[in-house]
mmCIF file of N, CA, C and O in Angstrom:
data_model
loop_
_atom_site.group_PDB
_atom_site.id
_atom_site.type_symbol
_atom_site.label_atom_id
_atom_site.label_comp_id
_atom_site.label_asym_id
_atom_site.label_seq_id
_atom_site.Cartn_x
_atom_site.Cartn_y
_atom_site.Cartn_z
ATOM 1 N N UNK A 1 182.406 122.062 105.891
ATOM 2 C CA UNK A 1 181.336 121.262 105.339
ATOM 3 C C UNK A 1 181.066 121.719 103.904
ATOM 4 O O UNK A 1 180.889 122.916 103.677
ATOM 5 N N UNK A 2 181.032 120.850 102.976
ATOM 6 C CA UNK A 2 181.104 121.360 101.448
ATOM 7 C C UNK A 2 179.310 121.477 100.790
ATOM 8 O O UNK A 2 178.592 120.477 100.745
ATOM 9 N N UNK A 3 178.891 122.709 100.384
ATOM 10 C CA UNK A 3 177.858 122.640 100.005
ATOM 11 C C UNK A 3 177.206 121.848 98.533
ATOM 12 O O UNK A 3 177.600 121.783 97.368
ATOM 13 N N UNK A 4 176.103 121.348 99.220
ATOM 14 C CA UNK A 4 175.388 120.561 98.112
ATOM 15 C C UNK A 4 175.318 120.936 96.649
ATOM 16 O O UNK A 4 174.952 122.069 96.336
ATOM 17 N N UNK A 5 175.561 120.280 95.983
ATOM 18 C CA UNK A 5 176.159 120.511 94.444
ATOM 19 C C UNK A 5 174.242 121.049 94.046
ATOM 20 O O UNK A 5 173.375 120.329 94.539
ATOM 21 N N UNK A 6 173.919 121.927 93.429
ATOM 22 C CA UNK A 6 172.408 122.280 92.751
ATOM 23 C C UNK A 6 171.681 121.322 92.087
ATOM 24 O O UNK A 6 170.451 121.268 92.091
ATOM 25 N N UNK A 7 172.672 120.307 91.324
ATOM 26 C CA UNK A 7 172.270 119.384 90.617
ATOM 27 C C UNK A 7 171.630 118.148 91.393
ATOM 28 O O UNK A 7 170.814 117.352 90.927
ATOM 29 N N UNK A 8 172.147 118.155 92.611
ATOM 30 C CA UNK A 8 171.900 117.096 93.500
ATOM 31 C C UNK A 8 170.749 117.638 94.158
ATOM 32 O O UNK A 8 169.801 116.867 94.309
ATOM 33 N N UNK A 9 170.639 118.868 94.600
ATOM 34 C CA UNK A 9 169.041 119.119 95.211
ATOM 35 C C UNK A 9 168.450 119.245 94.135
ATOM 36 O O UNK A 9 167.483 118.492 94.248
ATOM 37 N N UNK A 10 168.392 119.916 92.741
ATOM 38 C CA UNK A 10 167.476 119.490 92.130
ATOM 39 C C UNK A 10 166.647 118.455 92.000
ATOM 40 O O UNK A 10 165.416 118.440 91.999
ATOM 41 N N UNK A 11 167.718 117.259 91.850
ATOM 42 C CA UNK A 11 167.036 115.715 92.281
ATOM 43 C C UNK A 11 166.416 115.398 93.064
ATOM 44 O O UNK A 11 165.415 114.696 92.924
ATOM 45 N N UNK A 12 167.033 116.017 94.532
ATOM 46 C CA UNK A 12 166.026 115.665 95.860
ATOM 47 C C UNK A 12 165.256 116.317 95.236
ATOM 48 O O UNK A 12 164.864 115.511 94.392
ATOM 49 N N UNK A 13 164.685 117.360 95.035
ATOM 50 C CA UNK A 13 163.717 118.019 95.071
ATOM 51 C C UNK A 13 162.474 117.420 93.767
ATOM 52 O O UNK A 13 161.276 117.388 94.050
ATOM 53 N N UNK A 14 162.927 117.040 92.547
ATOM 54 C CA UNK A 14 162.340 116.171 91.681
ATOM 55 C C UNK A 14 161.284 115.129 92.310
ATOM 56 O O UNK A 14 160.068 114.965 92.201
ATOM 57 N N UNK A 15 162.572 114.356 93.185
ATOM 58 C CA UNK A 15 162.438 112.869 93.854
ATOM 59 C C UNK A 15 161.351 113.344 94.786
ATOM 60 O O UNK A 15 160.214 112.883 94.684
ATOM 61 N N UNK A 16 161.602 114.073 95.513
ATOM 62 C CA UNK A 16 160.396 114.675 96.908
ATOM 63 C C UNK A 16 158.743 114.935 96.057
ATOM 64 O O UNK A 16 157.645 114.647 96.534
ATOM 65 N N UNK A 17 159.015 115.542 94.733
ATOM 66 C CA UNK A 17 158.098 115.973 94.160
ATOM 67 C C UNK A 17 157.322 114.867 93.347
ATOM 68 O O UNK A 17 156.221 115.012 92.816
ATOM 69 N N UNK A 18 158.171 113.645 93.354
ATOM 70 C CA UNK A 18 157.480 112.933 92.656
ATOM 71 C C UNK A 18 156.900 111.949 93.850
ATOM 72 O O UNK A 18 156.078 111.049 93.682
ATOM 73 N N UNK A 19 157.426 112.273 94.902
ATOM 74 C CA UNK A 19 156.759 111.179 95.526
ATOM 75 C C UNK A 19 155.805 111.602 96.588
ATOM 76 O O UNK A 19 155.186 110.769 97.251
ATOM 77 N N UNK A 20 155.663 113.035 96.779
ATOM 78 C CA UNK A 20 154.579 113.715 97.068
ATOM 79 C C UNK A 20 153.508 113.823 96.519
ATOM 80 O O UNK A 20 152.458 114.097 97.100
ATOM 81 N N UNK A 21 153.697 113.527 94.777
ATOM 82 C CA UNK A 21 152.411 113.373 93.927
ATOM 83 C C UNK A 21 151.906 111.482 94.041
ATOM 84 O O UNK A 21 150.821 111.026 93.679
ATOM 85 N N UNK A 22 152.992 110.748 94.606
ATOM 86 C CA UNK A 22 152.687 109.102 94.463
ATOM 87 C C UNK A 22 151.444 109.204 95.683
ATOM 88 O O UNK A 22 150.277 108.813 95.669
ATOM 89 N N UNK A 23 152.228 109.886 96.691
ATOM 90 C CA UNK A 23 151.576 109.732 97.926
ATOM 91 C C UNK A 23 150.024 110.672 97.679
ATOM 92 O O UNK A 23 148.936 110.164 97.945
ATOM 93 N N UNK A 24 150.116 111.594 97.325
ATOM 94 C CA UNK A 24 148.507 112.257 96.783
ATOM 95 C C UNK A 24 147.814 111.527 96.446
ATOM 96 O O UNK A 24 146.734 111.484 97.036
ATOM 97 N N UNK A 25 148.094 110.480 95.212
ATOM 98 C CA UNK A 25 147.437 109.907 94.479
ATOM 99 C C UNK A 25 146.949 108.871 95.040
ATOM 100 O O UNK A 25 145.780 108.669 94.712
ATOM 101 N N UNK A 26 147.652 107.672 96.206
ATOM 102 C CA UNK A 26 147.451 106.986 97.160
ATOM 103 C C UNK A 26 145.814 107.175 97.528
ATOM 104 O O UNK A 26 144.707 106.700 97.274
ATOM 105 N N UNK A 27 146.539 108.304 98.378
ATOM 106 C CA UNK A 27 145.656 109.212 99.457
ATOM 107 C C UNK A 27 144.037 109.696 98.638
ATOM 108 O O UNK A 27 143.034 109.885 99.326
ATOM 109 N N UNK A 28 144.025 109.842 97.124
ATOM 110 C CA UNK A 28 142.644 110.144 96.626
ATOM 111 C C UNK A 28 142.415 108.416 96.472
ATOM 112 O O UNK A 28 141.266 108.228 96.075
ATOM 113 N N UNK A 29 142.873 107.612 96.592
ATOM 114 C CA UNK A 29 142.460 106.679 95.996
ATOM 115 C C UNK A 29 141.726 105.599 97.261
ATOM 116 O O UNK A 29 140.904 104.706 97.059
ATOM 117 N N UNK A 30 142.349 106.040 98.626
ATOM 118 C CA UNK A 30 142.089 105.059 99.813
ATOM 119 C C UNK A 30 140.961 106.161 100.239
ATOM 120 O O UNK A 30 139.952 105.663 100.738
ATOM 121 N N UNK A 31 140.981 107.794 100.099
ATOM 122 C CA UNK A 31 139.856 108.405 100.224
ATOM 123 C C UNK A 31 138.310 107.590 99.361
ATOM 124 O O UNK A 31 137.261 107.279 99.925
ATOM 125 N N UNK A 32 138.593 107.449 98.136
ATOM 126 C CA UNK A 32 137.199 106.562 97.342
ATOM 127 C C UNK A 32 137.290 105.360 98.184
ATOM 128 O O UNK A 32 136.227 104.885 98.585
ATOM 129 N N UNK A 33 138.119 104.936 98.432
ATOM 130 C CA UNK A 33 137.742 104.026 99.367
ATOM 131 C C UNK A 33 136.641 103.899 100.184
ATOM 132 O O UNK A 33 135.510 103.416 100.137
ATOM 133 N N UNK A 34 137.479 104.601 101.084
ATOM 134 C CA UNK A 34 136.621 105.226 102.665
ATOM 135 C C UNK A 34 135.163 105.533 102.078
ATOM 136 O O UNK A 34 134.130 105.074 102.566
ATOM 137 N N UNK A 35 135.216 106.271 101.096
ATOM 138 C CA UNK A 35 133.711 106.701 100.451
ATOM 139 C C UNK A 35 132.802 105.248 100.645
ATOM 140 O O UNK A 35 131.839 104.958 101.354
ATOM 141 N N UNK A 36 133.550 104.561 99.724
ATOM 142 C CA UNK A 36 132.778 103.603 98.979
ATOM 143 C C UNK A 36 132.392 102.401 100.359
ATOM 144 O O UNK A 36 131.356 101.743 100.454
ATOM 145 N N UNK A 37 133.449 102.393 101.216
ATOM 146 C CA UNK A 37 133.018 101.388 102.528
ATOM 147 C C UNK A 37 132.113 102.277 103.464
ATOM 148 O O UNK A 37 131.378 101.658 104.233
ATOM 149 N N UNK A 38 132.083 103.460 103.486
ATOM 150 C CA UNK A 38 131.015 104.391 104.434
ATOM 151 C C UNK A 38 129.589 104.051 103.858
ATOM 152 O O UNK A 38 128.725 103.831 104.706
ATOM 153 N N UNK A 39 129.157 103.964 102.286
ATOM 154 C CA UNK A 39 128.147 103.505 101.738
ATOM 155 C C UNK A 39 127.362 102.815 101.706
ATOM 156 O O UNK A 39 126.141 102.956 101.649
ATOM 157 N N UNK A 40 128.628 101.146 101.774
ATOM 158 C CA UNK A 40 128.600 100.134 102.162
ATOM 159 C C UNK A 40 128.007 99.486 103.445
ATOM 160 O O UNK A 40 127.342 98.452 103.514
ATOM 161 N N UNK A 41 128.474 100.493 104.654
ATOM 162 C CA UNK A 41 128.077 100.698 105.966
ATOM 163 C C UNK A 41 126.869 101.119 106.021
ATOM 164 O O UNK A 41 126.115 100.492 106.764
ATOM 165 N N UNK A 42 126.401 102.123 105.374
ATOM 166 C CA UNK A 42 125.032 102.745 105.786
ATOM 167 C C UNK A 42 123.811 101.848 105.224
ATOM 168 O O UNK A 42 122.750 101.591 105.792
ATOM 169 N N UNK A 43 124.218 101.483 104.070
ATOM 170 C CA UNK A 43 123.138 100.213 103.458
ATOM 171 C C UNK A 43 122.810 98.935 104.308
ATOM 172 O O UNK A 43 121.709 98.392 104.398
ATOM 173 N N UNK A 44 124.078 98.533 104.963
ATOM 174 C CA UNK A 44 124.656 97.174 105.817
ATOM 175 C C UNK A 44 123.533 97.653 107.454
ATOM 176 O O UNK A 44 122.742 96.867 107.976
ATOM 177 N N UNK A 45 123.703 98.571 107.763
ATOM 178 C CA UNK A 45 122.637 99.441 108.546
ATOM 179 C C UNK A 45 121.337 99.210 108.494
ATOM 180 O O UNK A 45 120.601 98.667 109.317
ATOM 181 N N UNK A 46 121.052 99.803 107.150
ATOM 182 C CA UNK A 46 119.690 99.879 106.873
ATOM 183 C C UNK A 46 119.046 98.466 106.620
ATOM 184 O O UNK A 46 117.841 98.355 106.847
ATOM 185 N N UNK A 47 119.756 97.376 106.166
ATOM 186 C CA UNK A 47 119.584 95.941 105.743
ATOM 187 C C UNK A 47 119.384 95.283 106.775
ATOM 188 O O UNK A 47 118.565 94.367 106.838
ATOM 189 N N UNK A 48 120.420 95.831 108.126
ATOM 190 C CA UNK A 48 120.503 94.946 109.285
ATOM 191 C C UNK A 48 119.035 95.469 110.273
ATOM 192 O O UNK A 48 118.548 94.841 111.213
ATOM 193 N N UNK A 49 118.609 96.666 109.763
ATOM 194 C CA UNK A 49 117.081 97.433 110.976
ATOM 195 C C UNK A 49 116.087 96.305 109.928
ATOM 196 O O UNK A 49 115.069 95.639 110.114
ATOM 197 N N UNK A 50 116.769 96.472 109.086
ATOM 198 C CA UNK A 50 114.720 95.877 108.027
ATOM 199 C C UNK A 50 115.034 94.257 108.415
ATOM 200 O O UNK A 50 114.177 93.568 108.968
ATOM 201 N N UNK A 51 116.271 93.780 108.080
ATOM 202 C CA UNK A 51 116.181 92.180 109.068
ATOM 203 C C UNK A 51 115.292 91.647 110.244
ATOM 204 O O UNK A 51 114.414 90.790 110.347
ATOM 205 N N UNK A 52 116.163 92.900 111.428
ATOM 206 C CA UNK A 52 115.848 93.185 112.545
ATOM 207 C C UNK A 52 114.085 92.912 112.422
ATOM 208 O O UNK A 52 113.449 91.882 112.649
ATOM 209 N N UNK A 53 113.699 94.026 112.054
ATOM 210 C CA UNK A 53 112.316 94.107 112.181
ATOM 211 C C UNK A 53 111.597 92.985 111.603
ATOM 212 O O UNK A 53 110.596 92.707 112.263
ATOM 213 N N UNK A 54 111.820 92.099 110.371
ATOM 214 C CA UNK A 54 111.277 90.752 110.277
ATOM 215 C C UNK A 54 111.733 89.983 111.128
ATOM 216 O O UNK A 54 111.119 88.916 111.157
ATOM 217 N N UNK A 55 112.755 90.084 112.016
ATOM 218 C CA UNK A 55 113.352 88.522 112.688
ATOM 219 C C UNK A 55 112.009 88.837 113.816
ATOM 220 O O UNK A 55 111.155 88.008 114.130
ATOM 221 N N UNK A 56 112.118 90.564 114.409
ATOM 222 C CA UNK A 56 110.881 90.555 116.083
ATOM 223 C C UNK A 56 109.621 90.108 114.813
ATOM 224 O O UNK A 56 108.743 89.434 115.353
ATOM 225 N N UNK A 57 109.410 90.282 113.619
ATOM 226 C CA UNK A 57 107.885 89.796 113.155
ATOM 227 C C UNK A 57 107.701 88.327 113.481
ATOM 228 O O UNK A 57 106.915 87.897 114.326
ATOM 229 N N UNK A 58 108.382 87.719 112.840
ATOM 230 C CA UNK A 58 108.980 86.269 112.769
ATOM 231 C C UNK A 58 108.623 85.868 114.033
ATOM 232 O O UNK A 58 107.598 85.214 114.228
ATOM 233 N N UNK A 59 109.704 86.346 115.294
ATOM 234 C CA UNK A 59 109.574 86.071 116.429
ATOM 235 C C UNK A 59 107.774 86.053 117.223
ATOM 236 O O UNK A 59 107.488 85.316 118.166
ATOM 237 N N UNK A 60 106.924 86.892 116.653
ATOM 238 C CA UNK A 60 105.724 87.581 116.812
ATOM 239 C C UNK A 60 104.792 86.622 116.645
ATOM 240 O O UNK A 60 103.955 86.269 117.476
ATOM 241 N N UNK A 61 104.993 86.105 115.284
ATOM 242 C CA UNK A 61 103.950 84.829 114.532
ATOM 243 C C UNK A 61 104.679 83.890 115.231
ATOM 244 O O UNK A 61 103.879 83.030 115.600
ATOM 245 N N UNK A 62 105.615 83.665 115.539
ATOM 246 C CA UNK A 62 105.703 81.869 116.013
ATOM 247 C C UNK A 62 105.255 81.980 117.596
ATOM 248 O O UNK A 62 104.599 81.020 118.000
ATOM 249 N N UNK A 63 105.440 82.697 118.241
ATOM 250 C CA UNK A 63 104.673 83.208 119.558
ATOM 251 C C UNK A 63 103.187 82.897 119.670
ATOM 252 O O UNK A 63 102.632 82.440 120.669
ATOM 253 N N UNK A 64 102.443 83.306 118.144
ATOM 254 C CA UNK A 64 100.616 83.339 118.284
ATOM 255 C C UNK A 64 100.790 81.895 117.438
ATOM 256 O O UNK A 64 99.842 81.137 117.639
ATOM 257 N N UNK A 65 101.520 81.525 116.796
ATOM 258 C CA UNK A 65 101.401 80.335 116.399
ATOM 259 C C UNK A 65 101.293 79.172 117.233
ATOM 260 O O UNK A 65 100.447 78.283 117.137
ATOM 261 N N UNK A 66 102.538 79.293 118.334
ATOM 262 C CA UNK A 66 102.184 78.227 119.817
ATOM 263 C C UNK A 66 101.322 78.335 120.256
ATOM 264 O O UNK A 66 100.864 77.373 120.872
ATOM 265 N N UNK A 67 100.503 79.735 120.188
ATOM 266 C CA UNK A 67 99.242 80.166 121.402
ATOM 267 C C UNK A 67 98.513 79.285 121.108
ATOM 268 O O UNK A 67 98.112 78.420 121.886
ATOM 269 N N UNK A 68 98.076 79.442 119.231
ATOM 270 C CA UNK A 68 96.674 79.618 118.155
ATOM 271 C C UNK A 68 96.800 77.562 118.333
ATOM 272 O O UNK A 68 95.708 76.995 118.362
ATOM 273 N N UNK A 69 97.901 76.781 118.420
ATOM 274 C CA UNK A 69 98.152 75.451 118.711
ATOM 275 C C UNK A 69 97.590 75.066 119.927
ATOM 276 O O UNK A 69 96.916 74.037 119.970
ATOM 277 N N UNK A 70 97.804 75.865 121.096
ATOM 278 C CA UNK A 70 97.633 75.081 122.375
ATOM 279 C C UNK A 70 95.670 75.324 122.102
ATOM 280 O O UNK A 70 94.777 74.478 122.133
ATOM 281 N N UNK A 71 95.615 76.586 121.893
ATOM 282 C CA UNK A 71 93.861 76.776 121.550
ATOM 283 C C UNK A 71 93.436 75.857 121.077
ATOM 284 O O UNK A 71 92.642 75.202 121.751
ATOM 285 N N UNK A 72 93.759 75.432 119.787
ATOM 286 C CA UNK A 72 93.544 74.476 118.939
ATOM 287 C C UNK A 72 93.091 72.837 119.474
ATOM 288 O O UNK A 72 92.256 71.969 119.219
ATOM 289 N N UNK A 73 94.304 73.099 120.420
ATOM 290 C CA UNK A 73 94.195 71.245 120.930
ATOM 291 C C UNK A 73 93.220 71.448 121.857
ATOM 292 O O UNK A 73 92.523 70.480 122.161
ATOM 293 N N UNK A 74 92.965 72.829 122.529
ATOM 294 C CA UNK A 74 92.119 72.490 123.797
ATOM 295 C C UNK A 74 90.453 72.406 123.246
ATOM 296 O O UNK A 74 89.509 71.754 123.692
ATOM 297 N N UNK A 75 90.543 73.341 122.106
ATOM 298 C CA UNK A 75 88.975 73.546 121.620
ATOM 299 C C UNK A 75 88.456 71.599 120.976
ATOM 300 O O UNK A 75 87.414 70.962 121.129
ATOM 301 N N UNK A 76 89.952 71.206 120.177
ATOM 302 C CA UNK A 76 89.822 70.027 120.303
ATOM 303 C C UNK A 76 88.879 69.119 120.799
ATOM 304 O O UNK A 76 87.904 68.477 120.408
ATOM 305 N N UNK A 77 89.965 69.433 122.453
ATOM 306 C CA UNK A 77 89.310 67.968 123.597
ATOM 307 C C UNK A 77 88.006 68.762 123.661
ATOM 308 O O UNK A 77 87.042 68.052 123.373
ATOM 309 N N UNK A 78 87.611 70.358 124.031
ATOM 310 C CA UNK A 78 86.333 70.381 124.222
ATOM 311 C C UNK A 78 84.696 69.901 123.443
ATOM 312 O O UNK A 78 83.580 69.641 123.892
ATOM 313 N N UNK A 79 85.490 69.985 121.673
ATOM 314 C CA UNK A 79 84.912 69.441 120.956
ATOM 315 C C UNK A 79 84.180 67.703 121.282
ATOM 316 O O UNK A 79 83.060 67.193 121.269
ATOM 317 N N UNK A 80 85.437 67.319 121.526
ATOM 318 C CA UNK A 80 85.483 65.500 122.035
ATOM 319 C C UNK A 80 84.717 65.172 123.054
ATOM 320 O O UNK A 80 84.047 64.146 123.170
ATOM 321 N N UNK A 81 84.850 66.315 124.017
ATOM 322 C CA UNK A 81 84.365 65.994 125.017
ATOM 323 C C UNK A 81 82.576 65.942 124.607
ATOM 324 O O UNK A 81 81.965 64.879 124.496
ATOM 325 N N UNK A 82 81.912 67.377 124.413
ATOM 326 C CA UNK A 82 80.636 67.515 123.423
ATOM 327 C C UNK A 82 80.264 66.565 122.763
ATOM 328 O O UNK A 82 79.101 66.182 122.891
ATOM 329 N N UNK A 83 81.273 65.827 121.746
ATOM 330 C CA UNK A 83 80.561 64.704 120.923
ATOM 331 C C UNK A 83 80.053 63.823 122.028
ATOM 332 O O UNK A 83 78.859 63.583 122.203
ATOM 333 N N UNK A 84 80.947 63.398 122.696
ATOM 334 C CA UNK A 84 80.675 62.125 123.677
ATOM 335 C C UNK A 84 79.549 62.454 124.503
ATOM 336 O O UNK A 84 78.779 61.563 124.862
ATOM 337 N N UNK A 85 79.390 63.576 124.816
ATOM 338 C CA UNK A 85 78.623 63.973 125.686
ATOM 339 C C UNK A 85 76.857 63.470 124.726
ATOM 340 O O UNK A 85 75.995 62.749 125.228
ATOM 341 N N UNK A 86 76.796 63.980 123.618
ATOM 342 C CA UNK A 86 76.104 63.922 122.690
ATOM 343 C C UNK A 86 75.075 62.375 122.643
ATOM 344 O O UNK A 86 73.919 61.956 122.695
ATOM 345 N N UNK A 87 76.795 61.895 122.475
ATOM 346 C CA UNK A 87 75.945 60.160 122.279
ATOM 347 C C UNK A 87 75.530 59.631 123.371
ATOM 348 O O UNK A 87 74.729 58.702 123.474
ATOM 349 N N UNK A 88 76.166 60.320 124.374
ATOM 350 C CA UNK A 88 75.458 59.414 125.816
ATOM 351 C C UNK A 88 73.839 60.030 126.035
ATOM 352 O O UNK A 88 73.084 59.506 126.855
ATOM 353 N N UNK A 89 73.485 61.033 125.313
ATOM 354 C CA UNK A 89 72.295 61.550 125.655
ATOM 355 C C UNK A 89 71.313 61.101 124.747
ATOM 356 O O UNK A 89 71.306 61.112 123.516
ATOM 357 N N UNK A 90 70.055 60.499 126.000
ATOM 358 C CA UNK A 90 69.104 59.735 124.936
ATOM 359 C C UNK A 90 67.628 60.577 124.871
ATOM 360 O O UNK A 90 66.908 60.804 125.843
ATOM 361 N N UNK A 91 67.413 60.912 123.696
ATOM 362 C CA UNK A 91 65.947 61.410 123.402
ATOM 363 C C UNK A 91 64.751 60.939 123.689
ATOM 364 O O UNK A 91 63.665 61.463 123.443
ATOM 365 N N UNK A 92 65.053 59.582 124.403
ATOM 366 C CA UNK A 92 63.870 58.713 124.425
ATOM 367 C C UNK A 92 63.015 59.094 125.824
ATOM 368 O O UNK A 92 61.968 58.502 126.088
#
C-alpha cells in the first residue's frame, strides 16, 4: 500500500480545516438564531397570558351584560306594569 504523498494530506487537512471553520460559523449563526426565536417565544408567551386575560375579561362583561339586559327588560315590564297600575287608580 503506497503512502500518502504530504502534499496531499496537507490539502486534506487545509480542506478539513476550512470546512470545520464553514461549519463553526454555520453553527454561531443558527445559535443567534435559536437566541433570537427563544425571545420571540417568551414575548409570544407573555402576549398570549395578557390576551388570555382580556379574552376571560371580555368573556366577564358580556356575561353581566346579558344579566344587566334581562334586569333591564324585567324592571321594564315592572315599570309598565306600575304605570298602568297608576292610571287605573282613581283619587276620587
Amino acid at each position: 500500500m503506497p503512502k500518502p504523498d504530504i502534499h496531499q494530506l496537507e490539502e486534506r487537512v487545509l480542506a478539513l480545516m476550512g470546512e470545520f471553520r464553514r461549519l463553526k460559523e454555520k453553527n454561531q449563526g443558527l445559535s443567534c438564531q435559536i437566541d433570537q426565536l427563544s425571545r420571540e417565544k417568551k414575548a409570544m408567551a407573555k402576549e398570549k397570558n395578557l390576551n388570555q386575560g382580556k379574552q376571560d375579561r371580555l368573556s366577564q362583561l358580556e356575561t353581566l351584560n346579558r344579566n344587566n339586559e334581562k334586569d333591564r327588560k324585567a324592571m321594564r315590564t315592572n315599570v309598565q306594569s306600575l304605570l298602568k297600575n297608576l292610571e287605573k287608580f282613581d283619587l276620587t
